Short mmCIF file of C-alpha atoms in Angstrom, two decimals:
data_model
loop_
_atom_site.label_atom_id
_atom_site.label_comp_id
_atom_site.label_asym_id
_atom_site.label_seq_id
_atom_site.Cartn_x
_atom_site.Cartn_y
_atom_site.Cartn_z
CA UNK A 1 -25.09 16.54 38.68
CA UNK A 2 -24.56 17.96 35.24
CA UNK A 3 -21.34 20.36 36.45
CA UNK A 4 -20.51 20.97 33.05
CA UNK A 5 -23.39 21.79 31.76
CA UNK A 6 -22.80 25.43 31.47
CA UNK A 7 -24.17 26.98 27.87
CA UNK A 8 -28.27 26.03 26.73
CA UNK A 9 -28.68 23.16 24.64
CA UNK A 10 -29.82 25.55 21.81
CA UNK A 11 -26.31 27.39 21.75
CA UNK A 12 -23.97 24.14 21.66
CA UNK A 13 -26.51 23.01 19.09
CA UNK A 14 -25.92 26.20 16.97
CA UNK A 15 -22.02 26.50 17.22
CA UNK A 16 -22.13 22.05 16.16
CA UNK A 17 -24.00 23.28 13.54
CA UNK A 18 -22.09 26.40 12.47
CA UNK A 19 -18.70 24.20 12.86
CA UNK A 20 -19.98 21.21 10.96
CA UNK A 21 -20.55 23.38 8.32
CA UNK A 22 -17.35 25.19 8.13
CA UNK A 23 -15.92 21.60 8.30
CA UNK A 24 -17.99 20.29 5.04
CA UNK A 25 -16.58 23.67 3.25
CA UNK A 26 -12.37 23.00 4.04
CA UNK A 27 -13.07 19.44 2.86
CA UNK A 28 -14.59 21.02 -0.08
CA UNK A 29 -11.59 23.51 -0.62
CA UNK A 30 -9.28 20.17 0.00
CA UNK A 31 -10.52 18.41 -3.10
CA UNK A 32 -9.81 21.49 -5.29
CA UNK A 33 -6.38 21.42 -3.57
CA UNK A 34 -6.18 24.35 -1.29
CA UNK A 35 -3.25 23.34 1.64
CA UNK A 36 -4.76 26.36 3.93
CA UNK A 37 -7.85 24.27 4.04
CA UNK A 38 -6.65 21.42 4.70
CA UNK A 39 -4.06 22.99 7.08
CA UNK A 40 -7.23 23.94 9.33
CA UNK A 41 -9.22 20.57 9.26
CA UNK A 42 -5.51 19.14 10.92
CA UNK A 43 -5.32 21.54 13.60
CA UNK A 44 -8.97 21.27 14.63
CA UNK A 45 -8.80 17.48 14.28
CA UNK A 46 -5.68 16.77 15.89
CA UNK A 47 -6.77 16.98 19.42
CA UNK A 48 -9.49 14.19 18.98
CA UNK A 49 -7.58 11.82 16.23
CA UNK A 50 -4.60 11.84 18.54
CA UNK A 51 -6.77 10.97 21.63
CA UNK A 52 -9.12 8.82 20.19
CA UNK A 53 -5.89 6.80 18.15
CA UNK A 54 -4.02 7.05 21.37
CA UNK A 55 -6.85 5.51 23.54
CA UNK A 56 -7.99 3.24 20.64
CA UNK A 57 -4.69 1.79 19.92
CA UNK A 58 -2.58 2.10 23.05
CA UNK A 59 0.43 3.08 21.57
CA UNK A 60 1.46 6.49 21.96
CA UNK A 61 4.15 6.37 19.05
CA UNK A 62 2.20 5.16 16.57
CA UNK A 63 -0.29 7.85 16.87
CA UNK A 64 1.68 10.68 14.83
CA UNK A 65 2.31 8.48 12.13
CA UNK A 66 -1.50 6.87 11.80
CA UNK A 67 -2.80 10.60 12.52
CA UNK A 68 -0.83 11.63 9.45
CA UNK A 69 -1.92 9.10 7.34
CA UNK A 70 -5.80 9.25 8.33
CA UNK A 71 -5.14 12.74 6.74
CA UNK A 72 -3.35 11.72 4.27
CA UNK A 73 -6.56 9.75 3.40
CA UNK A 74 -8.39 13.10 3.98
CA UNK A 75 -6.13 14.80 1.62
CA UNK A 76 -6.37 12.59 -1.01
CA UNK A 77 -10.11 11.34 -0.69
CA UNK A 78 -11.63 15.06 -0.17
CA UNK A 79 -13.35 14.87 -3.51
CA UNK A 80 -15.16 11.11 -3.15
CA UNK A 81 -16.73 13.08 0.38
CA UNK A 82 -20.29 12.55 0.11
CA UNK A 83 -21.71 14.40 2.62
CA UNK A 84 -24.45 11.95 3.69
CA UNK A 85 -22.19 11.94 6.83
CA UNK A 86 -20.91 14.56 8.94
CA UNK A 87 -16.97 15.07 8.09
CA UNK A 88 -15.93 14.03 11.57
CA UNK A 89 -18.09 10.14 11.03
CA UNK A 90 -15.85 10.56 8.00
CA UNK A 91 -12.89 11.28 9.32
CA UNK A 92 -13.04 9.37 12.44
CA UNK A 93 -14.31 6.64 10.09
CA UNK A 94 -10.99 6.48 8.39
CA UNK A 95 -8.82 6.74 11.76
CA UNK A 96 -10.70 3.86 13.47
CA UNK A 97 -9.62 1.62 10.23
CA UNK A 98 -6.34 3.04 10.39
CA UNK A 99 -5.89 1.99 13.97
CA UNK A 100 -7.23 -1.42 13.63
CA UNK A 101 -5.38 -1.88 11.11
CA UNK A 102 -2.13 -1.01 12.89
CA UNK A 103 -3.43 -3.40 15.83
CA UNK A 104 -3.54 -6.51 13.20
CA UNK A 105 -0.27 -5.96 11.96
CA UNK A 106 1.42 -6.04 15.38
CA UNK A 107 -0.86 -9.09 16.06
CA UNK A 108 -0.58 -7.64 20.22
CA UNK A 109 -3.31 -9.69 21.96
CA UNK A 110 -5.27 -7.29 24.32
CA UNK A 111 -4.32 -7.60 27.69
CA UNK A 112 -6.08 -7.21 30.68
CA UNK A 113 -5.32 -4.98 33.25
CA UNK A 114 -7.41 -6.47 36.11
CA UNK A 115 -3.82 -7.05 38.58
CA UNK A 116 -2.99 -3.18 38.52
CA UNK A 117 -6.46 -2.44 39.52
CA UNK A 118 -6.57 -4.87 42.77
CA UNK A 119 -3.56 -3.01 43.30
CA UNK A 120 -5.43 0.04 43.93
CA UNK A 121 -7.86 -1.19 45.30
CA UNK A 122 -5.84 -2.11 48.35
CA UNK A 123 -4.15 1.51 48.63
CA UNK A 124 -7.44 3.59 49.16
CA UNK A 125 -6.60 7.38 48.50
CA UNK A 126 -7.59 9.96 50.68
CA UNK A 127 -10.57 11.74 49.84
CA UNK A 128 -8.93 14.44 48.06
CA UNK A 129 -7.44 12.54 45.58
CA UNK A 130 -10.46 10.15 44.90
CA UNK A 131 -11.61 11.98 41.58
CA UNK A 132 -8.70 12.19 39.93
CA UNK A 133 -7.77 8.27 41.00
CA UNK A 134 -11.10 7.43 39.48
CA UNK A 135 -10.10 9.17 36.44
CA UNK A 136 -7.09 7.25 36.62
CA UNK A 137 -8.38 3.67 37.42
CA UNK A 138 -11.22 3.81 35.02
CA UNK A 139 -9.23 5.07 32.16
CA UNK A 140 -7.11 1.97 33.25
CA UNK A 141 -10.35 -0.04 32.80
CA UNK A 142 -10.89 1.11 29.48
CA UNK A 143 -7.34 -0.16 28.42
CA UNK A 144 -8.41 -3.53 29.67
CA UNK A 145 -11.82 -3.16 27.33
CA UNK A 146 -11.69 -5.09 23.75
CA UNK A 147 -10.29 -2.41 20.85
CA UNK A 148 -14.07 -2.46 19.91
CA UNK A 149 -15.68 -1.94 23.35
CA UNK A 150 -12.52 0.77 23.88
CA UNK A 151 -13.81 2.50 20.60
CA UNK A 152 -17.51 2.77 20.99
CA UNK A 153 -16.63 4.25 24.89
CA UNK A 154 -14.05 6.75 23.49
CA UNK A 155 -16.48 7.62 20.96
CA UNK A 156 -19.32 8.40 23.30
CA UNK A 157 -18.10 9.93 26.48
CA UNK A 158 -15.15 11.83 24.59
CA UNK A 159 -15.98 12.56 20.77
CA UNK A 160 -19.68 12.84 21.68
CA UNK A 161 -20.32 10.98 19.38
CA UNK A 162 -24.10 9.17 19.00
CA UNK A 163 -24.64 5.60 18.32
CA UNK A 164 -26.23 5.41 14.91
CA UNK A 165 -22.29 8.21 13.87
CA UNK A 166 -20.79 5.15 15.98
CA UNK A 167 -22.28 2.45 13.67
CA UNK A 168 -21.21 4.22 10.70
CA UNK A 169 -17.55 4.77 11.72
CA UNK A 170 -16.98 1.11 12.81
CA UNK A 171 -18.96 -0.04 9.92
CA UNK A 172 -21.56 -2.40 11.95
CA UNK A 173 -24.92 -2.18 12.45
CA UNK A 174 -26.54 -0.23 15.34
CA UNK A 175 -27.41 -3.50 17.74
CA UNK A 176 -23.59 -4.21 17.27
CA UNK A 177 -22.93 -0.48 18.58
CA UNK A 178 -25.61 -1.11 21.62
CA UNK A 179 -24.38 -4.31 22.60
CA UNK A 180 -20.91 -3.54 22.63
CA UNK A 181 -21.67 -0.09 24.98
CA UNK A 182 -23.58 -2.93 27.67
CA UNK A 183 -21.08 -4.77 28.17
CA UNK A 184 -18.11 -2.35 28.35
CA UNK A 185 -20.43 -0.87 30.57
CA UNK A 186 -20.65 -4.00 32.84
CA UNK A 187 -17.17 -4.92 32.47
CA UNK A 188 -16.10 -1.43 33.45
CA UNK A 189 -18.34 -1.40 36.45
CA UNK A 190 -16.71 -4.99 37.04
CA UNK A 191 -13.05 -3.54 37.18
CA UNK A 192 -13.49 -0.81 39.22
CA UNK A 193 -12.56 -0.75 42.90
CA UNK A 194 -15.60 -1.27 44.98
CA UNK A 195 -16.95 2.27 46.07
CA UNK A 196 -15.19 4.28 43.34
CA UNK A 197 -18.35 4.66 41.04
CA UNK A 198 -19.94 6.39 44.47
CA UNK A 199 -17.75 9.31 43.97
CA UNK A 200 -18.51 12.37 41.49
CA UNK B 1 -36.29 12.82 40.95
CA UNK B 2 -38.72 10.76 41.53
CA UNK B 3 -37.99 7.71 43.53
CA UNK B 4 -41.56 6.18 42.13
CA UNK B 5 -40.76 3.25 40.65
CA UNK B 6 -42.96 1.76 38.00
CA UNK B 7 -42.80 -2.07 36.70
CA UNK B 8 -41.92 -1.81 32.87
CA UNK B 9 -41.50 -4.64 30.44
CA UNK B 10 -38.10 -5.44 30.54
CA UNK B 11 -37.27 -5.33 26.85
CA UNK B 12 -38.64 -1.65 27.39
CA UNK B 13 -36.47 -1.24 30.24
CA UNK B 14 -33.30 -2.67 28.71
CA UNK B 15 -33.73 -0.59 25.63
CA UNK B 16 -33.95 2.78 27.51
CA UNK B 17 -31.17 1.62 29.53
CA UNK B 18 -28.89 0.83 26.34
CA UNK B 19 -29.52 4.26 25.36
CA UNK B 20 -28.47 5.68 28.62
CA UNK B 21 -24.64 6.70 27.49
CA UNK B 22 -25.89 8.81 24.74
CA UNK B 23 -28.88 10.04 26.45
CA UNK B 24 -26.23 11.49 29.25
CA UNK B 25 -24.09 12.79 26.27
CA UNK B 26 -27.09 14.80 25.04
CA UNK B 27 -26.34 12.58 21.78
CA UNK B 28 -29.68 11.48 21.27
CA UNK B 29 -32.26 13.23 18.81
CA UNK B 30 -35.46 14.93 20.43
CA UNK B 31 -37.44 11.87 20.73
CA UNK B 32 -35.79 9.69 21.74
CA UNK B 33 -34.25 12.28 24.89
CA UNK B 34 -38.01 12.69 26.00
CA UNK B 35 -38.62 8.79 25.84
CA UNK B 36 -35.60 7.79 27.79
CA UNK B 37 -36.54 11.21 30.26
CA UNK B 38 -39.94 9.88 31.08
CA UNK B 39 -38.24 6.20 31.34
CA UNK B 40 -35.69 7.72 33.83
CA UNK B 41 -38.20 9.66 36.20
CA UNK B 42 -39.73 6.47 37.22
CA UNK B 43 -37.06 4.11 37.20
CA UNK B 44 -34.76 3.72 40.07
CA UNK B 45 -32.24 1.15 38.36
CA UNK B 46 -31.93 3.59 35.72
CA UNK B 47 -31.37 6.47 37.78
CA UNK B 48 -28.79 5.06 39.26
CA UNK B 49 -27.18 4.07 36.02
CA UNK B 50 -27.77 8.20 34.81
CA UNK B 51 -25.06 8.59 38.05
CA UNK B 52 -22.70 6.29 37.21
CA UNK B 53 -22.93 8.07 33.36
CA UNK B 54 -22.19 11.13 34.57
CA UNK B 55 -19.46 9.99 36.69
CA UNK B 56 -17.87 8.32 33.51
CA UNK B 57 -18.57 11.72 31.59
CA UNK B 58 -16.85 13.60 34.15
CA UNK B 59 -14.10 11.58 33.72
CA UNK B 60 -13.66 12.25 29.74
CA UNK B 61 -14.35 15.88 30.11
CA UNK B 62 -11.28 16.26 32.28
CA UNK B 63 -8.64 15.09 30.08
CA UNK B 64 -6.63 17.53 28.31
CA UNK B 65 -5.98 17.14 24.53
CA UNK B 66 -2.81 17.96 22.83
CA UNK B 67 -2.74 20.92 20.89
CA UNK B 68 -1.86 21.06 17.32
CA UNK B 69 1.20 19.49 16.09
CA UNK B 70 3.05 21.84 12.91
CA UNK B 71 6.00 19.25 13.16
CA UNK B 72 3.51 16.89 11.67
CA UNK B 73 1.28 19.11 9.47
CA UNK B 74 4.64 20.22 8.12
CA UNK B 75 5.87 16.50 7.58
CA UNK B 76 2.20 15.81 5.70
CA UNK B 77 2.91 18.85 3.61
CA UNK B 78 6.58 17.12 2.48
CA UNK B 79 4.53 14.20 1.43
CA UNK B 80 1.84 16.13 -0.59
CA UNK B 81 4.77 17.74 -2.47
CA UNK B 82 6.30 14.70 -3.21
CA UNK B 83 3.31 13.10 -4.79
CA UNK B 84 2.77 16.59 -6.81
CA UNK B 85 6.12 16.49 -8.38
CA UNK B 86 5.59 16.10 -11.62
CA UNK B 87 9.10 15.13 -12.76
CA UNK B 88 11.19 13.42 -10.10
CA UNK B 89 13.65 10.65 -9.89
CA UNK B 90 10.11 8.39 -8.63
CA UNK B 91 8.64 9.30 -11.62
CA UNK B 92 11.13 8.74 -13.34
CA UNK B 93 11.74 5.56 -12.32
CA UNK B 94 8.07 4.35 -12.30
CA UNK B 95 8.18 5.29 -16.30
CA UNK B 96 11.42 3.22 -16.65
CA UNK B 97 9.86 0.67 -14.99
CA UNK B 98 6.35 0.55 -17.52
CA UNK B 99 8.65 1.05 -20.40
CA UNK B 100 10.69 -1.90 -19.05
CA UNK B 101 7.36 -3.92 -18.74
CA UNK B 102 6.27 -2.87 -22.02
CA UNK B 103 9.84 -3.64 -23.96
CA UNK B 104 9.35 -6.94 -21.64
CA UNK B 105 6.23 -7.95 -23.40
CA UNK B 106 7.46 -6.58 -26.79
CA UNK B 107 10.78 -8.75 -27.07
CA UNK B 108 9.06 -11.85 -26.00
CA UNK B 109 6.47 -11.28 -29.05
CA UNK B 110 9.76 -10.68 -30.99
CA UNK B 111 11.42 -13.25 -30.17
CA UNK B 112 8.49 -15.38 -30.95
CA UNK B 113 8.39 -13.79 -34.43
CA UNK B 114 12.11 -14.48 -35.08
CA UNK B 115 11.58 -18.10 -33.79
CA UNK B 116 8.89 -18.50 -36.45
CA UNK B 117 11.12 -16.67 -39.19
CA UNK B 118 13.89 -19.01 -38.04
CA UNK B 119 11.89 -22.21 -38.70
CA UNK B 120 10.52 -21.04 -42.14
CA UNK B 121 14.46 -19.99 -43.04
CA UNK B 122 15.89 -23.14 -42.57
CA UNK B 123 12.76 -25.41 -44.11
CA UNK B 124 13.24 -23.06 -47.41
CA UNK B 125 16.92 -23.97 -47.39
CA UNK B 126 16.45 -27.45 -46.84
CA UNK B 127 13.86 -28.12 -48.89
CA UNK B 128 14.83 -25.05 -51.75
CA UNK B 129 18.68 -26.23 -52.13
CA UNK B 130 17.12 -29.81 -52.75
CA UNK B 131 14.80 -28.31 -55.56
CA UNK B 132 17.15 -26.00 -57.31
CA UNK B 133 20.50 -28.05 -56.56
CA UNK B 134 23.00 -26.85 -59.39
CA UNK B 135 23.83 -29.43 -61.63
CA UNK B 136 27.52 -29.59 -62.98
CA UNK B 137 30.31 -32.28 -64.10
CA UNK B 138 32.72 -34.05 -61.79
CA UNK B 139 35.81 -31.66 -64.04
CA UNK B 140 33.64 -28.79 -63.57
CA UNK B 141 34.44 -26.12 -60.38
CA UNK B 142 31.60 -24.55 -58.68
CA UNK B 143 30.60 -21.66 -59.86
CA UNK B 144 32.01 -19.92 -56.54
CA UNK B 145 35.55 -21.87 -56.93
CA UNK B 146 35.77 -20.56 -60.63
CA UNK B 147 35.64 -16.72 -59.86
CA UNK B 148 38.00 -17.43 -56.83
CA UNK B 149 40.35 -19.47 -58.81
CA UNK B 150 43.39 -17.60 -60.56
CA UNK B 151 45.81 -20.49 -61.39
CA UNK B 152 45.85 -23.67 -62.37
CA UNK B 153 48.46 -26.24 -61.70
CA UNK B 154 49.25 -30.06 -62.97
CA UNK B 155 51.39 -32.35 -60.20
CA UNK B 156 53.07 -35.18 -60.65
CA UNK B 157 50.93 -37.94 -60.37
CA UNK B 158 53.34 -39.64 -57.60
CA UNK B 159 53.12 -36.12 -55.53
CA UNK B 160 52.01 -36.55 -51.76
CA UNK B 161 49.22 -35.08 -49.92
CA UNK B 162 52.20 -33.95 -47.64
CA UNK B 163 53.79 -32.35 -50.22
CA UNK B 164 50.74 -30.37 -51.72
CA UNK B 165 50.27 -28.74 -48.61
CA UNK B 166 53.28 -27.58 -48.49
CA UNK B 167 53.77 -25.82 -51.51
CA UNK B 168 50.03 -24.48 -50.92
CA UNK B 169 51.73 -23.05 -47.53
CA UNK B 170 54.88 -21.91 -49.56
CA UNK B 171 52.91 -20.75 -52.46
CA UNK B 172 50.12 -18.76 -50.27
CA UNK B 173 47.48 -20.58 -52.34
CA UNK B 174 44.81 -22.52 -51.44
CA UNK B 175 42.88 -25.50 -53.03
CA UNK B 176 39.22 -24.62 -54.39
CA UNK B 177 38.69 -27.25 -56.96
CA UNK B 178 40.06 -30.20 -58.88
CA UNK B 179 40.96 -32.62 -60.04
CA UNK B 180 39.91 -31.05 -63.58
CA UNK B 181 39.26 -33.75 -66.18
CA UNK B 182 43.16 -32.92 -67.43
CA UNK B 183 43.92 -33.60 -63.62
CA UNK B 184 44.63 -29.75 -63.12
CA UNK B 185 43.44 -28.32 -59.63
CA UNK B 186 42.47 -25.16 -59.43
CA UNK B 187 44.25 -22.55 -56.56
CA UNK B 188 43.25 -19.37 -55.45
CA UNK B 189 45.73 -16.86 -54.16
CA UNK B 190 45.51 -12.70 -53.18
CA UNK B 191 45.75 -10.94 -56.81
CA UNK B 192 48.55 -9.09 -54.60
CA UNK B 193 50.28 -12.63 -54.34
CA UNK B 194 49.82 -14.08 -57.59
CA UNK B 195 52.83 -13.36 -59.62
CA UNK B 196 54.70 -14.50 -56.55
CA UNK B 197 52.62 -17.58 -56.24
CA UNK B 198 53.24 -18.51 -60.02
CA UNK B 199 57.10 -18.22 -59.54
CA UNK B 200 57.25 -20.38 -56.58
CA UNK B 201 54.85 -23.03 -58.24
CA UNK B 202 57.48 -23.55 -61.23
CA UNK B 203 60.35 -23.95 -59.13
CA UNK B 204 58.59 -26.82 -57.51
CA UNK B 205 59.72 -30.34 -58.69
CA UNK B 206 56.12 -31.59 -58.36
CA UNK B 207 54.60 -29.31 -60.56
CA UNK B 208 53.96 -30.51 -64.16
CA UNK B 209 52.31 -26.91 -65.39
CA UNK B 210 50.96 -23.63 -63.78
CA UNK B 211 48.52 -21.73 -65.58
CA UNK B 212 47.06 -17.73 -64.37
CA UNK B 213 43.31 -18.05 -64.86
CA UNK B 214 43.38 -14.30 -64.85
CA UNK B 215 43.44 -11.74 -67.84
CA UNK B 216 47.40 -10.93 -67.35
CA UNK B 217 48.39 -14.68 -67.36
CA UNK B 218 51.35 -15.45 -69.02
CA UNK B 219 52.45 -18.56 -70.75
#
């Protein structure tokens, strides 16, 4: 079942540890001004901000410009780092706030995406196809999630991220964090095409 | 697995299963992994939930990530050099604009000053010119019409006001006191004009005498 399990828990555990560290010393280096620094927390943060923006926010060409200026926050609020969290519940901390706050000023009502899915759901693929359609149709089911439900599920299944790192980045308590992951759980299992969660 | 499946509380049960996403994640700490484990081997609901997890895990792990941007690291870097200029137009501008909020604040408390200066001006002339009015007779100039005057003239007693003006206009001179208690008035003219005044003034039918108040007067 667990396909991608290929290195021991001990060894991810290590290299976490061994990058967290390295990313508590650029932010360091950042608040004493150093642009190399803070030149290598972008690259290795990129990847995720952009996704997680991208999948938080829904709109693909906002996500340069809210990426920038999550590290623009970075940048600027290096030194006020207090390193009772790790630097990516920091930094992801400051993205998700971004990104809501780029949601409230376009005042977009989430839509649902329930139609598209039935849609599928009538054109079964052949078997071939099947995982990456269920890639497909339950990323599709995320879209249709709340921005908060679509953050605490990005959060776990992509950034790894655990639920007492989740409560700190979204700022609400733990129970908040729980009961938001049951019922994007239940509304995900509720959009999907019957017999697609069968298939892995 | 175990397919055994043993009747928990279900506040027990719902907890482990609410920590199911994380516990598939390997997100949890140490304890709480082997709680939810030893939940898991003897629940069926839950093992089924563990698949669907790992389904929805599957599904993360296969998306690729974009790499890293320079266009936009390079367009962050613009910004940071902007803010660390110290002397650009922006700067420049911002300190116009505090010293334009500070000269603002400093001509309205000048302007409340004059105001005030204003008010105390004109209640020392009113009430000062009232206290140390000049006294002097009816015949007697102002002290201000004496040191302007330069001649003195007598008119005919039947002479218009038409007619003084114009031989004021003719004359150049102008009227700055009189009648005198002999009836002279007193005229002031440019020292440059004078002698020229004086010979007009005696060719005019209307004029009795003309007199230079000045130290070259003649007779």
């Amino acid at each position: 079942m667990r396909a991608f399990k290929s290195e021991p828990d001990s060894v991810v555990r290590n290299r976490r540890a061994h990058d967290q560290a390295e990313e508590v010393l650029w932010v360091s280096r950042c608040a004493n001004g150093d642009l190399a620094a803070f030149e290598r927390l972008y690259n290795v943060y990129y990847p995720r901000l952009s996704r997680f923006l991208d999948r938080m926010t829904r709109r693909p060409h906002l996500v340069e410009e809210l990426l920038n200026d999550t590290m623009l926050v970075v940048w600027h609020k290096a030194a006020a780092y207090n390193h009772q969290s790790k630097v990516s519940t920091w930094i992801l901390g400051i993205a998700y706030r971004k990104g809501l706050k780029a949601l409230r000023d376009l005042d977009d009502p989430v839509e649902t995406d329930s139609e598209s899915l039935e849609g599928d759901q009538r054109s079964r693929p052949d078997e071939a196809l099947m995982k990456l359609q269920l890639q497909r149709v339950l990323f599709s089911a995320v879209e249709a999630l709340s921005v908060e439900h679509r953050a605490v599920v990005e959060l776990t299944y992509f950034h790894g991220a655990g639920y007492r790192e989740i409560s700190e980045i979204m700022n609400c308590p733990i129970d908040t964090v729980k009961t938001r992951m049951f019922y994007a759980r239940r509304r995900l299992k509720a959009l999907l095409p019957d017999g697609m969660e069968e298939i892995s | 697995m175990s397919g055994r499946v043993v009747q928990l509380e279900p506040s027990a049960h719902q907890a482990m299963q609410e920590l199911l996403p994380w516990y598939v994640m390997g997100s949890l700490d140490d304890i709480e992994a082997a709680l939810v484990r030893a939940h898991v081997v003897q629940c069926a609901a839950c093992q089924e939930e563990v698949r669907w997890q790992e389904t929805v895990k599957q599904a993360h792990a296969g998306v690729a990530t974009e790499s890293e941007s320079a266009s936009g690291f390079a367009a962050l870097c613009e910004t940071i050099a902007l803010e660390r200029k110290p002397q650009g137009w922006r700067n420049a501008a911002r300190a116009l604009g505090s010293a334009w909020r500070v000269e603002r604040r400093w001509t309205g408390y000048a302007l409340v000053i004059l105001a005030v200066i204003n008010i105390a001006l004109v209640a020392a002339l009113t009430f000062g010119a009232a206290q140390t009015a000049e006294y002097h007779a009816l015949g007697r100039p102002p002290s201000d019409a004496r040191q302007k005057a330069r001649l003195v003239v007598q008119f005919r007693p039947d002479t218009s006001e038409a007619q003084l003006r114009q031989i004021f206009r003719m004359s150049q001179t102008r009227l700055v006191g009189g009648p005198t208690v002999t009836d002279g008035y007193l005229l002031g003219v440019d020292s440059q004009y004078e002698a020229q005044a004086l010979e007009i003034l005696r060719k005019q039918k209307e004029v009795l005498l003309v007199e230079s108040l000045g130290p070259r007067s003649s007779p």
